[in-house]
Coordinates of C-alpha atoms and ligand atoms in Angstrom, one line a residue:
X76 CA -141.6 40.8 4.6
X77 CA -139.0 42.2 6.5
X78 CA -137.3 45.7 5.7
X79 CA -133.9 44.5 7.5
X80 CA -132.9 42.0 4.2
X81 CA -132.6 43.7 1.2
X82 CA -134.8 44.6 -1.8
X83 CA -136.1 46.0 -4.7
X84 CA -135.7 47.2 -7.7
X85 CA -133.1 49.7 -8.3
X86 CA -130.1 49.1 -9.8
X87 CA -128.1 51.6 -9.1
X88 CA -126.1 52.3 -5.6
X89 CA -125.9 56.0 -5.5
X90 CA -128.3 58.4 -3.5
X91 CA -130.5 60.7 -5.2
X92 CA -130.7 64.2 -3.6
X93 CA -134.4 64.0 -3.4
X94 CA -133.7 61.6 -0.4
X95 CA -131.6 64.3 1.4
X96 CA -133.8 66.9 0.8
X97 CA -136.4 65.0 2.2
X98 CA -134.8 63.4 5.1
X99 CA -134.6 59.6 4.5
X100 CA -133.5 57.4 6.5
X101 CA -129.9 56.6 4.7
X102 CA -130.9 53.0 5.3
X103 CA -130.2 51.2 1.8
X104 CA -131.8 47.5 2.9
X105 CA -135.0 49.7 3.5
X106 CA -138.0 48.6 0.6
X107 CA -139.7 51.5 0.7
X108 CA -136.3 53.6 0.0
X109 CA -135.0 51.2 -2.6
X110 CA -138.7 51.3 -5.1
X111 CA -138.7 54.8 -4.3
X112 CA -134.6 55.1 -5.7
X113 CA -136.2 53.0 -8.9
X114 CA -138.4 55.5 -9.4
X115 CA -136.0 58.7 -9.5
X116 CA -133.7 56.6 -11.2
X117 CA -136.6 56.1 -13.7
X118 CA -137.1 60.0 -13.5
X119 CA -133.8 60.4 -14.5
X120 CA -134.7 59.4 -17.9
X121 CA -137.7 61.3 -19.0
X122 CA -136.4 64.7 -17.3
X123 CA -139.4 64.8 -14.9
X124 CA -140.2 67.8 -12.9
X125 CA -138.7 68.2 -9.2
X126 CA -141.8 68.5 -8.1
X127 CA -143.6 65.5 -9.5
X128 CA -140.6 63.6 -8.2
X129 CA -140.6 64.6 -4.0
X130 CA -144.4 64.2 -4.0
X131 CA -143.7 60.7 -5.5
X132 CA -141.6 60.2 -3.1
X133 CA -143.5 60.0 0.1
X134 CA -146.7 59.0 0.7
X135 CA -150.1 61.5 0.7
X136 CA -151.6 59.3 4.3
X137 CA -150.1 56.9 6.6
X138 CA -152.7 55.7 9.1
X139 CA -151.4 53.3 12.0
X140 CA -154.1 52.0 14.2
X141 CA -154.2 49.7 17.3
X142 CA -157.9 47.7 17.7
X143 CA -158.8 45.2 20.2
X144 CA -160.3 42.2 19.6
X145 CA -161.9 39.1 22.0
X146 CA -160.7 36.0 21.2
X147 CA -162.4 32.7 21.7
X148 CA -160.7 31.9 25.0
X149 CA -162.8 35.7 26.1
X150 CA -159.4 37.0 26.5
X151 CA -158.7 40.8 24.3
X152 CA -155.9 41.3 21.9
X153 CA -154.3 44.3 20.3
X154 CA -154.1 44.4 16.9
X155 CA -152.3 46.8 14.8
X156 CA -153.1 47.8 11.1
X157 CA -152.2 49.9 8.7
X158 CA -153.7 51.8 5.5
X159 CA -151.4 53.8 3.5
X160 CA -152.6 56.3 0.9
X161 CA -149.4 56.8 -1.4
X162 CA -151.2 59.2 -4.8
X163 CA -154.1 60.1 -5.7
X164 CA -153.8 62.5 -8.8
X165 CA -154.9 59.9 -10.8
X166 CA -157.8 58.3 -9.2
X167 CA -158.8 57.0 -5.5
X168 CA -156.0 55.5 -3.7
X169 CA -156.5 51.7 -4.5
X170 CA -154.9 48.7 -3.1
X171 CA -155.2 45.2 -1.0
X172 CA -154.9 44.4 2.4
X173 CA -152.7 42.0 4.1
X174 CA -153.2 39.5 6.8
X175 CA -149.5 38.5 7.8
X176 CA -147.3 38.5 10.8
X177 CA -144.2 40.5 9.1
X178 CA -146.4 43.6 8.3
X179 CA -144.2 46.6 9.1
X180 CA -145.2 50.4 8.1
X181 CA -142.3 50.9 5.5
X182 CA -143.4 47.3 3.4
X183 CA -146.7 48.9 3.2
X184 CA -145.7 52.2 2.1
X185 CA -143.4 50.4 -0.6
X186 CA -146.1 48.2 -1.7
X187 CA -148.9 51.7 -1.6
X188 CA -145.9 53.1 -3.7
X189 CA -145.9 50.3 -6.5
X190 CA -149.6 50.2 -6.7
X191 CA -149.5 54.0 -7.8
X192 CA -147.0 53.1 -10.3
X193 CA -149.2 50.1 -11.8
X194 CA -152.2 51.3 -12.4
X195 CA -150.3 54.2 -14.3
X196 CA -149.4 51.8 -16.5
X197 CA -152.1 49.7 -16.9
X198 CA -154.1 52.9 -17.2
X199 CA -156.7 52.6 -15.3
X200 CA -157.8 55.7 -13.6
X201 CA -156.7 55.3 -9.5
X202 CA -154.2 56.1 -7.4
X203 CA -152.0 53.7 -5.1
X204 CA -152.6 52.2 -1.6
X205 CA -152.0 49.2 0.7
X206 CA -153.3 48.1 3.8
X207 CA -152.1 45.4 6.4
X208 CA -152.3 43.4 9.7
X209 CA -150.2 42.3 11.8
X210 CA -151.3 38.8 12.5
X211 CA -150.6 35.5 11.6
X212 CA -154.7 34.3 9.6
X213 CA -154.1 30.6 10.1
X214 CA -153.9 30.6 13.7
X215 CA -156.9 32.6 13.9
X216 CA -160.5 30.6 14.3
X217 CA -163.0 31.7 11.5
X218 CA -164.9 33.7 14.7
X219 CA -161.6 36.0 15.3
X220 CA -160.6 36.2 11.5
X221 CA -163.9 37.9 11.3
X222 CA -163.7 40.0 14.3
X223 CA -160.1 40.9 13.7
X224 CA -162.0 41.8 9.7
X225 CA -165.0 43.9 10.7
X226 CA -162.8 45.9 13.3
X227 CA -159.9 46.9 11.5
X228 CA -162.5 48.0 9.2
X229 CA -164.7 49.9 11.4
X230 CA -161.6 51.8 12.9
X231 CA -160.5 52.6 9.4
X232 CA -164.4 53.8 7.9
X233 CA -163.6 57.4 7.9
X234 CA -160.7 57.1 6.1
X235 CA -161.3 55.4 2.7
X236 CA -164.7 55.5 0.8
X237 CA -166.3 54.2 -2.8
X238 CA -164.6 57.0 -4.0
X239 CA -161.8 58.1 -2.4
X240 CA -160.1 54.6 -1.1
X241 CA -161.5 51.3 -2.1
X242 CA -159.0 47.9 -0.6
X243 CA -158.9 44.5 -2.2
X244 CA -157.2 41.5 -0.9
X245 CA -153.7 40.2 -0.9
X246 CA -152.0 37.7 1.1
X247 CA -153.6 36.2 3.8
X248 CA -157.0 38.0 2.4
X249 CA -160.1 37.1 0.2
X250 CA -163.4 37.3 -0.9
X251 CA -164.6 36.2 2.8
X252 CA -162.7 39.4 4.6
X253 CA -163.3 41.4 1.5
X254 CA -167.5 40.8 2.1
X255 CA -167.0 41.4 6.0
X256 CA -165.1 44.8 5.1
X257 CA -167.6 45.9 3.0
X258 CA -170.7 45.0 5.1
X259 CA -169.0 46.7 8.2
X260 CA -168.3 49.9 6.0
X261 CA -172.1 50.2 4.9
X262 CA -173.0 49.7 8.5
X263 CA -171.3 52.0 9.5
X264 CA -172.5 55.0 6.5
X265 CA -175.7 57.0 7.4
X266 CA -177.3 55.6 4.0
X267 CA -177.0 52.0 5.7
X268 CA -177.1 49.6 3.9
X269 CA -176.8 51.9 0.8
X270 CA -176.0 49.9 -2.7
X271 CA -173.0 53.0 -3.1
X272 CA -170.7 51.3 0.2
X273 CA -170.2 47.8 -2.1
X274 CA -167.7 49.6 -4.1
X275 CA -165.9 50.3 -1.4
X276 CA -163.5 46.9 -1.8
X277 CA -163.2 44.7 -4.9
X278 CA -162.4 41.4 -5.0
X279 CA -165.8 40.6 -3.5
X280 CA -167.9 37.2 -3.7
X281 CA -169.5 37.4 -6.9
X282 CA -173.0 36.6 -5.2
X283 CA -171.9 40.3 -3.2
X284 CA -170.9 42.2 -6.5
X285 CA -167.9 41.1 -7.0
X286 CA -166.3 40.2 -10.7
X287 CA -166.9 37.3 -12.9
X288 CA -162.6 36.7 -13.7
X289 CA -161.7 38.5 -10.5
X290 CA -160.0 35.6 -8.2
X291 CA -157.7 34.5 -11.1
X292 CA -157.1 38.1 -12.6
X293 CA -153.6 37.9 -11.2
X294 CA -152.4 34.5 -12.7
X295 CA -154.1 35.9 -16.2
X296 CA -152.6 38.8 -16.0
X297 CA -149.7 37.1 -15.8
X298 CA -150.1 34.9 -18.7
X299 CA -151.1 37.6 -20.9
X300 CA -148.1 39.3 -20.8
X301 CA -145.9 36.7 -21.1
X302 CA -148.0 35.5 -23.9
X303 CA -147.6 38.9 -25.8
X304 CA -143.4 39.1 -24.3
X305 CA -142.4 35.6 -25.0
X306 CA -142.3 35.8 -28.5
X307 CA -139.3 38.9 -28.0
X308 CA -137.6 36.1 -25.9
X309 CA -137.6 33.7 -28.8
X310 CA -139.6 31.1 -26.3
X311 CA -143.0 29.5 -27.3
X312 CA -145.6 29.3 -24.5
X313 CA -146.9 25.6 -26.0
X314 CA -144.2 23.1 -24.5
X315 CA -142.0 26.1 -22.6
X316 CA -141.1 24.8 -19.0
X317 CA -142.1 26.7 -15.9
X318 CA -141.6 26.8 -12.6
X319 CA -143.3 28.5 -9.6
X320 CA -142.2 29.9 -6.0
X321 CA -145.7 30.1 -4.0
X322 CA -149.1 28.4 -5.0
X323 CA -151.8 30.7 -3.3
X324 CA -153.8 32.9 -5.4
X325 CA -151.3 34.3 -8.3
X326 CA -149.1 31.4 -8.8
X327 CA -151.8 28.6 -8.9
X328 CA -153.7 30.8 -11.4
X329 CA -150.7 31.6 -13.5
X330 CA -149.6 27.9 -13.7
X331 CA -153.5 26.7 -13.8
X332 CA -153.7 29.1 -17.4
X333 CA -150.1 28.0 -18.6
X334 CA -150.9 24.4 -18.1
X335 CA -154.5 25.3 -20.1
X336 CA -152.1 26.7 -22.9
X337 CA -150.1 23.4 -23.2
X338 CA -147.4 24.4 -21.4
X339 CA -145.1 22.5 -18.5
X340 CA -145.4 23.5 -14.7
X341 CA -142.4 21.3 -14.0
X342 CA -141.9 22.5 -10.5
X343 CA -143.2 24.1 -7.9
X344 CA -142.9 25.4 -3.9
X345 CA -144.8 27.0 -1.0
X346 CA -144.5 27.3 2.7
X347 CA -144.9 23.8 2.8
X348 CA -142.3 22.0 0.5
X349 CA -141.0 22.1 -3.0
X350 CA -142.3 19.2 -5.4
X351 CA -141.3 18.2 -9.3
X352 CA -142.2 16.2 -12.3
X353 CA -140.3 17.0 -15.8
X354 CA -143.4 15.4 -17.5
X355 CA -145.5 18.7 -15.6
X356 CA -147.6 19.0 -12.4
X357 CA -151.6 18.5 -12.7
X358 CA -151.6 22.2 -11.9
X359 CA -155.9 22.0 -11.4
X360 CA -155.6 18.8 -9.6
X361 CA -152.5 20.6 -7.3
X362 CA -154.8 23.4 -6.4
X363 CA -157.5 21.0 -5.1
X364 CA -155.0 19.6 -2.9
X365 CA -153.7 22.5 -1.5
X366 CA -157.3 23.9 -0.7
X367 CA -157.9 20.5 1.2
X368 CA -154.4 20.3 2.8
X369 CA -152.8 23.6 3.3
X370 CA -149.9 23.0 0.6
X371 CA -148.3 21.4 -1.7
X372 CA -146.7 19.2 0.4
X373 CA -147.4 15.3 -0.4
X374 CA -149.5 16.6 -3.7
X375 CA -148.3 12.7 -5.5
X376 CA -150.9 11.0 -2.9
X377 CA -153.9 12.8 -4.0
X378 CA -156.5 12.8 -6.3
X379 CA -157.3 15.0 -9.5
X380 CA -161.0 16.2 -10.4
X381 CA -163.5 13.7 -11.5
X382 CA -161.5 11.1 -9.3
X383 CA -158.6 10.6 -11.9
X384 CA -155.5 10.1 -10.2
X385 CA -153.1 13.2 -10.3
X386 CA -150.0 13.0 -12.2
X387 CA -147.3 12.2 -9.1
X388 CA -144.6 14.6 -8.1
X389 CA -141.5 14.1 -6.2
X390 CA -140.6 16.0 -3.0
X391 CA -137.5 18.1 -4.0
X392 CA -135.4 20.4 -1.8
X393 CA -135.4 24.3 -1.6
X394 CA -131.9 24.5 -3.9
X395 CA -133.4 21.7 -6.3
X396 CA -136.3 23.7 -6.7
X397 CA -134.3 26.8 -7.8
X398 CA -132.5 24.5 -9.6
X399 CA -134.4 23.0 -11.9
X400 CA -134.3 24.1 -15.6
X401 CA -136.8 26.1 -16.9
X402 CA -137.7 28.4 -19.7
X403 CA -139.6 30.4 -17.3
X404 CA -139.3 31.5 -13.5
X405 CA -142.4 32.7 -11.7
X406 CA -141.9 34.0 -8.7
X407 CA -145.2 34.2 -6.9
X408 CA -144.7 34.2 -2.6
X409 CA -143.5 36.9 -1.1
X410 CA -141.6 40.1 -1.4
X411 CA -137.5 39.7 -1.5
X412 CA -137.3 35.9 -1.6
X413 CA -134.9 36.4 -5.1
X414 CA -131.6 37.6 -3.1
X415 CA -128.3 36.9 -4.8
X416 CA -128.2 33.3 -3.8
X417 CA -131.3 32.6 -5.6
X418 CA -130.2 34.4 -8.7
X419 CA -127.1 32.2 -8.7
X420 CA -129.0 29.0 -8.6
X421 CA -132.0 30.3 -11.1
X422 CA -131.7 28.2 -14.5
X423 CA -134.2 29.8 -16.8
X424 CA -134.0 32.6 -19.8
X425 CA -136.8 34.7 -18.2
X426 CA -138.3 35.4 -14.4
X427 CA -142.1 36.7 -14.9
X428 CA -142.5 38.9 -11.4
X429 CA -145.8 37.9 -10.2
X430 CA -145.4 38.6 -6.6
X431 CA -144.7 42.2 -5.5
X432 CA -140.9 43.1 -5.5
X433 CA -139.8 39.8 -4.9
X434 CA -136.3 40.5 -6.4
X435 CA -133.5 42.1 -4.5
X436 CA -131.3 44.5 -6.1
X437 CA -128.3 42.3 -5.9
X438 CA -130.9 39.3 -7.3
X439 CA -131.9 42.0 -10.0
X440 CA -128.3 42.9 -10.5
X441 CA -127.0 39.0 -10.9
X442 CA -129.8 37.9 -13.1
X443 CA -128.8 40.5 -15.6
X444 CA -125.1 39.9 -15.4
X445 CA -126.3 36.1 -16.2
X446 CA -128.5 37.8 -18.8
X447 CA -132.1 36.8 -17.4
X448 CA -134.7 39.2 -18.6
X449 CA -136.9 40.1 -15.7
X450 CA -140.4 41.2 -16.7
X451 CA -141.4 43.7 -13.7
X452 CA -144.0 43.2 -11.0
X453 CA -145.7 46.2 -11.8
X454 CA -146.6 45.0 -15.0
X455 CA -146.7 41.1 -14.7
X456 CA -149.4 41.3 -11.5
X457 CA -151.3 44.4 -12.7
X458 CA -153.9 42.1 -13.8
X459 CA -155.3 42.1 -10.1
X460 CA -156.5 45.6 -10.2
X461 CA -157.2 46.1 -13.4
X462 CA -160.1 43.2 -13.1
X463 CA -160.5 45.3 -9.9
X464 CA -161.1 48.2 -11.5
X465 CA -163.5 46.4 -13.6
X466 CA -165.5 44.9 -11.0
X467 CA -165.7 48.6 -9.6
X468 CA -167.5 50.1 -12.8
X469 CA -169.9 47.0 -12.8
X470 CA -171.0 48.1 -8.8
X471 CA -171.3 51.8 -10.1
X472 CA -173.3 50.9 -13.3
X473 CA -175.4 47.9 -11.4
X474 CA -174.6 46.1 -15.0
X475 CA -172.5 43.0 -14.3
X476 CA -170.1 41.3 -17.1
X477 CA -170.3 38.1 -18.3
X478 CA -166.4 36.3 -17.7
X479 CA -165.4 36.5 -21.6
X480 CA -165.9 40.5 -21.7
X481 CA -163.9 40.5 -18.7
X482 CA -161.2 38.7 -19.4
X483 CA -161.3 40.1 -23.2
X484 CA -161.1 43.7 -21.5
X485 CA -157.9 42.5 -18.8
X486 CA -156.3 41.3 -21.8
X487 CA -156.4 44.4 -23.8
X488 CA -155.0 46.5 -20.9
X489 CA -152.0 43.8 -20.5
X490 CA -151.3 44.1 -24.1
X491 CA -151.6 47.5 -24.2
X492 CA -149.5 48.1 -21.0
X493 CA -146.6 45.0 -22.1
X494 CA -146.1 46.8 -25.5
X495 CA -145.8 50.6 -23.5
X496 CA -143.0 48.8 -21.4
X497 CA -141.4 47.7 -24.6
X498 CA -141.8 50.7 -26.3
X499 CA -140.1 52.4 -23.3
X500 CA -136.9 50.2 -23.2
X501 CA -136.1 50.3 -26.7
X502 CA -136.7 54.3 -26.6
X503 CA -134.5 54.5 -23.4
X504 CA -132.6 51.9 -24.0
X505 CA -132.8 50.8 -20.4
X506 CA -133.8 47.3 -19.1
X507 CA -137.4 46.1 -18.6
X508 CA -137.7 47.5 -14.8
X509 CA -136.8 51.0 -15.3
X510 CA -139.0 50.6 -18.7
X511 CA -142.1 49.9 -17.2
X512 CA -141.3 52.6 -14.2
X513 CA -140.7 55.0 -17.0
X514 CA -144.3 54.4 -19.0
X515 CA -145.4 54.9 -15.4
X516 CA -144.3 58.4 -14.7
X517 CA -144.9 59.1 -18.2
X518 CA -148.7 58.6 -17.5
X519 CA -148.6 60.5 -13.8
X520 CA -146.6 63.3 -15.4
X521 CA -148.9 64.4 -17.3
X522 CA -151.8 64.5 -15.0
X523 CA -149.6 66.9 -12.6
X524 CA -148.7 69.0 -15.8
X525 CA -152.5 69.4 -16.7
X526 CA -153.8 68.9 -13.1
X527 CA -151.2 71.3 -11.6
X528 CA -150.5 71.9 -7.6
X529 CA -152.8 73.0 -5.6
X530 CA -153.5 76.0 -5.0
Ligands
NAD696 P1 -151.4 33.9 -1.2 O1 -151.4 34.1 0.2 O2 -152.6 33.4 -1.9 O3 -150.2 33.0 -1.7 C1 -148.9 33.2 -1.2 C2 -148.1 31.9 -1.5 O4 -146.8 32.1 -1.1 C3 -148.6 30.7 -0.8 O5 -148.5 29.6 -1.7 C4 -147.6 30.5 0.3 O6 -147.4 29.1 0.7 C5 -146.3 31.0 -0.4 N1 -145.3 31.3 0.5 C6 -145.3 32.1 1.6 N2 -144.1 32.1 2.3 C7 -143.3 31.3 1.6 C8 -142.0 30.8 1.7 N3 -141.2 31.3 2.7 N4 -141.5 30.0 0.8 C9 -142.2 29.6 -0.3 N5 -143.5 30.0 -0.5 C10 -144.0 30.8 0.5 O7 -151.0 35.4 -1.8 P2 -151.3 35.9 -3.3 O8 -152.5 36.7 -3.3 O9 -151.1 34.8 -4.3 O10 -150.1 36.9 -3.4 C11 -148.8 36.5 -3.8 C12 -148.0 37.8 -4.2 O11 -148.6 38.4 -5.3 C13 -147.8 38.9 -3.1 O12 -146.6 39.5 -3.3 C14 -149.0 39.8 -3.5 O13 -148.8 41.1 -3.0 C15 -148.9 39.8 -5.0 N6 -150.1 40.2 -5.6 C16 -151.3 39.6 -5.4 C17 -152.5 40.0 -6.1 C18 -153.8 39.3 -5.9 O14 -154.7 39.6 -6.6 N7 -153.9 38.4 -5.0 C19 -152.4 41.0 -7.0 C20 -151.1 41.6 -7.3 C21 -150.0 41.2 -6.6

């Protein structure tokens, strides 16, 4: 996730003033600067006041922190994390964590950013944050993941709280860091071992509070809104061919609940390899394999659940995977992987964001030219938190949801927020990015009117 490439978002090339006045760094490639030209772009539209827009732009809390750690070999290494705390008027600052090696401050104030502006428009009532470490979690041993877990939180325990900034996983996180995070917070609380301190991170195991529907929120999420957009598109989910970039959490979900719906996952590729078959991947029996092997790679060897043998799949290259025509594109890795070249190769009517600003502006830019409809990030993945949010008010009311009221409840909020994004382009008449950035600020506009600046 590096800030040198390019990025998201915005597709226009001229500087707002706001970044003068507040002293950006004129760097274009930058992520952070490019969602945060999106958004005044967006702005642009409704007429939203000055001051909404500068405190937008930057960031309520950046907290940097270095941590040592011993590793197995008894030697100490230092670690460095981040939490960034973007808004607040809305709710607590809410957000995942991330375990990866190409961390960098202004990723996670982009990524703190977009969180603020999706749960805006899935409406539920928080703010936006992100977290990270520097580190690369495979090469760590269970011991050190946990170490490197409970000490990040412990340096960071003053600075979130149940109420005022609750984490969740991302990549290179789960339920494992996300129970080590929140027995280190209650630890660390003068209540102890206090009931209150579990709210403090979702995406829990369920055995530790977490949510029934929470680990494949994302992927649902997903699926909702495409199921509730396709129909615009003129594409029918039953039979429509997809194809997915990344298989971790949000793309094996996504194609898991496509497959369920009788669609075709005809391709898909990790850090690993790319793989095909036109007749559609065993998108279940795929996930098994990539718990046991680390990947996709050589998925036509293995076996499918109950012992059947998996439908094969042929090992394809990085350009035949771009390549191959589909109905539907899910991008589901990594932030920025859609540059121009991509776009160019892309054959498909629609690309479903489900990764966080994983399209470039010059991607964004050529996929409309070939007239592509991108359905935005912010909307597409907001299924994470929103199921998030839900496993929050379960740990406040000690009442726990059974998995059809929580996915009946994440559907409703998709629905709700898909048709506020539509609602927004055809009022606008802008495309489906600055639409769902628009039913956004909409939402946060109105809490600053009513809320007002203090003091
Ligand atoms: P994950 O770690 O479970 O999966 C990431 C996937 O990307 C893996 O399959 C990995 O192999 C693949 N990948 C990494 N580098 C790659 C490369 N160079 N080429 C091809 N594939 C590559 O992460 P995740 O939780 O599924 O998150 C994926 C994206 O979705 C991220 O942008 C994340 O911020 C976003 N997101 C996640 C959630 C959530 O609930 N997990 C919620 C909202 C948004």
């Amino acid at each position: 996730m590096s800030t040198a490439a390019t990025n998201q978002a915005s597709t226009t090339t001229k500087r707002d003033p706001v970044f003068d006045e507040l002293d950006f760094p004129s760097d274009p490639n930058n992520l952070y600067t490019q969602t945060v030209a999106t958004m005044l772009e967006a702005a642009d539209h409704i007429d939203i006041r000055h001051r909404v827009k500068i405190i937008l732009a930057q960031p309520k809390n950046e907290i940097m922190v270095h941590f040592p750690v011993r590793m197995d070999d008894g030697h100490h290494r230092l670690f460095k994390g981040y939490r960034v705390q973007h808004n607040n008027a809305c709710g607590p600052y809410k957000g995942g964590i991330r375990f990866h090696e190409d961390v960098h401050l202004d990723d996670v104030k982009a990524l703190a950013f977009l969180m603020t502006m999706k749960c805006s428009l899935v409406r539920v009532p928080y703010g936006g944050g992100k977290g990270g470490i520097k580190c690369n979690p495979r090469e760590l041993s269970p011991g050190e993941l946990e170490r490197v877990s409970r000490r990040f939180m412990s340096a960071i325990s003053t600075m979130i709280g149940p109420d005022y900034d609750i984490p969740a996983p991302d990549v290179g996180t789960n339920a494992q860091v996300m129970a080590w995070f929140a027995d280190t917070y209650m630890m660390s609380q003068e209540s102890g071992n206090s009931n209150d301190g579990l709210r403090v991170v979702t995406g829990k195991p369920v055995q530790m509070g977490g949510s029934l529907g929470r680990e494949k929120a994302t992927g649902q999420g997903v699926v909702d809104v495409l199921v509730e957009m396709l129909p615009e598109e003129g594409i029918p989910v039953e039979g429509m061919r997809v194809s997915v970039l990344g298989f971790g959490n949000v793309g094996s979900w996504a194609a898991r609940i496509l497959q369920d719906l009788g669609a075709k996952v005809v391709a898909t590729m990790d850090h690993t390899g790319a793989i095909r078959n036109d007749e559609g991947l065993d998108c279940h029996a795929l996930a098994e394999h990539c718990v046991k092997t680390g990947g996709v790679k050589g998925f036509g060897a293995s076996t499918g659940s109950g012992g059947s043998t998996a439908k094969g799949a042929e090992a394809i290259s990085t350009e035949d995977f771009y390549r191959t025509p589909v109905d539907v594109f899910i991008p589901g890795a990594l932030e920025q992987m859609i540059k121009e070249e991509q776009a160019a190769m892309l054959d498909c009517k629609v690309v479903a964001e489900a990764a966080n600003a994983p399209t470039t502006p010059a991607g964004d830019r050529l996929l409309s030219e070939r007239g592509i409809e991108v359905l935005p990030a912010i909307l597409c993945n907001a299924g994470g938190v929103t199921v998030s949010y839900f496993e929050w008010v379960q740990n406040k009311q000690c009442m726990y949801w059974d998995e059809e009221r929580v996915d009946r409840e994440l559907n409703r909020h998709m629905v709700m927020a898909a048709r506020r994004t539509m609602l927004a382009r055809s009022r606008y008449q802008t495309n489906m990015r600055l639409a769902s950035y628009i039913a956004a600020l909409e939402h946060i506009a109105n809490v600053y009117e009513v809320r007002g600046i203090f003091p």
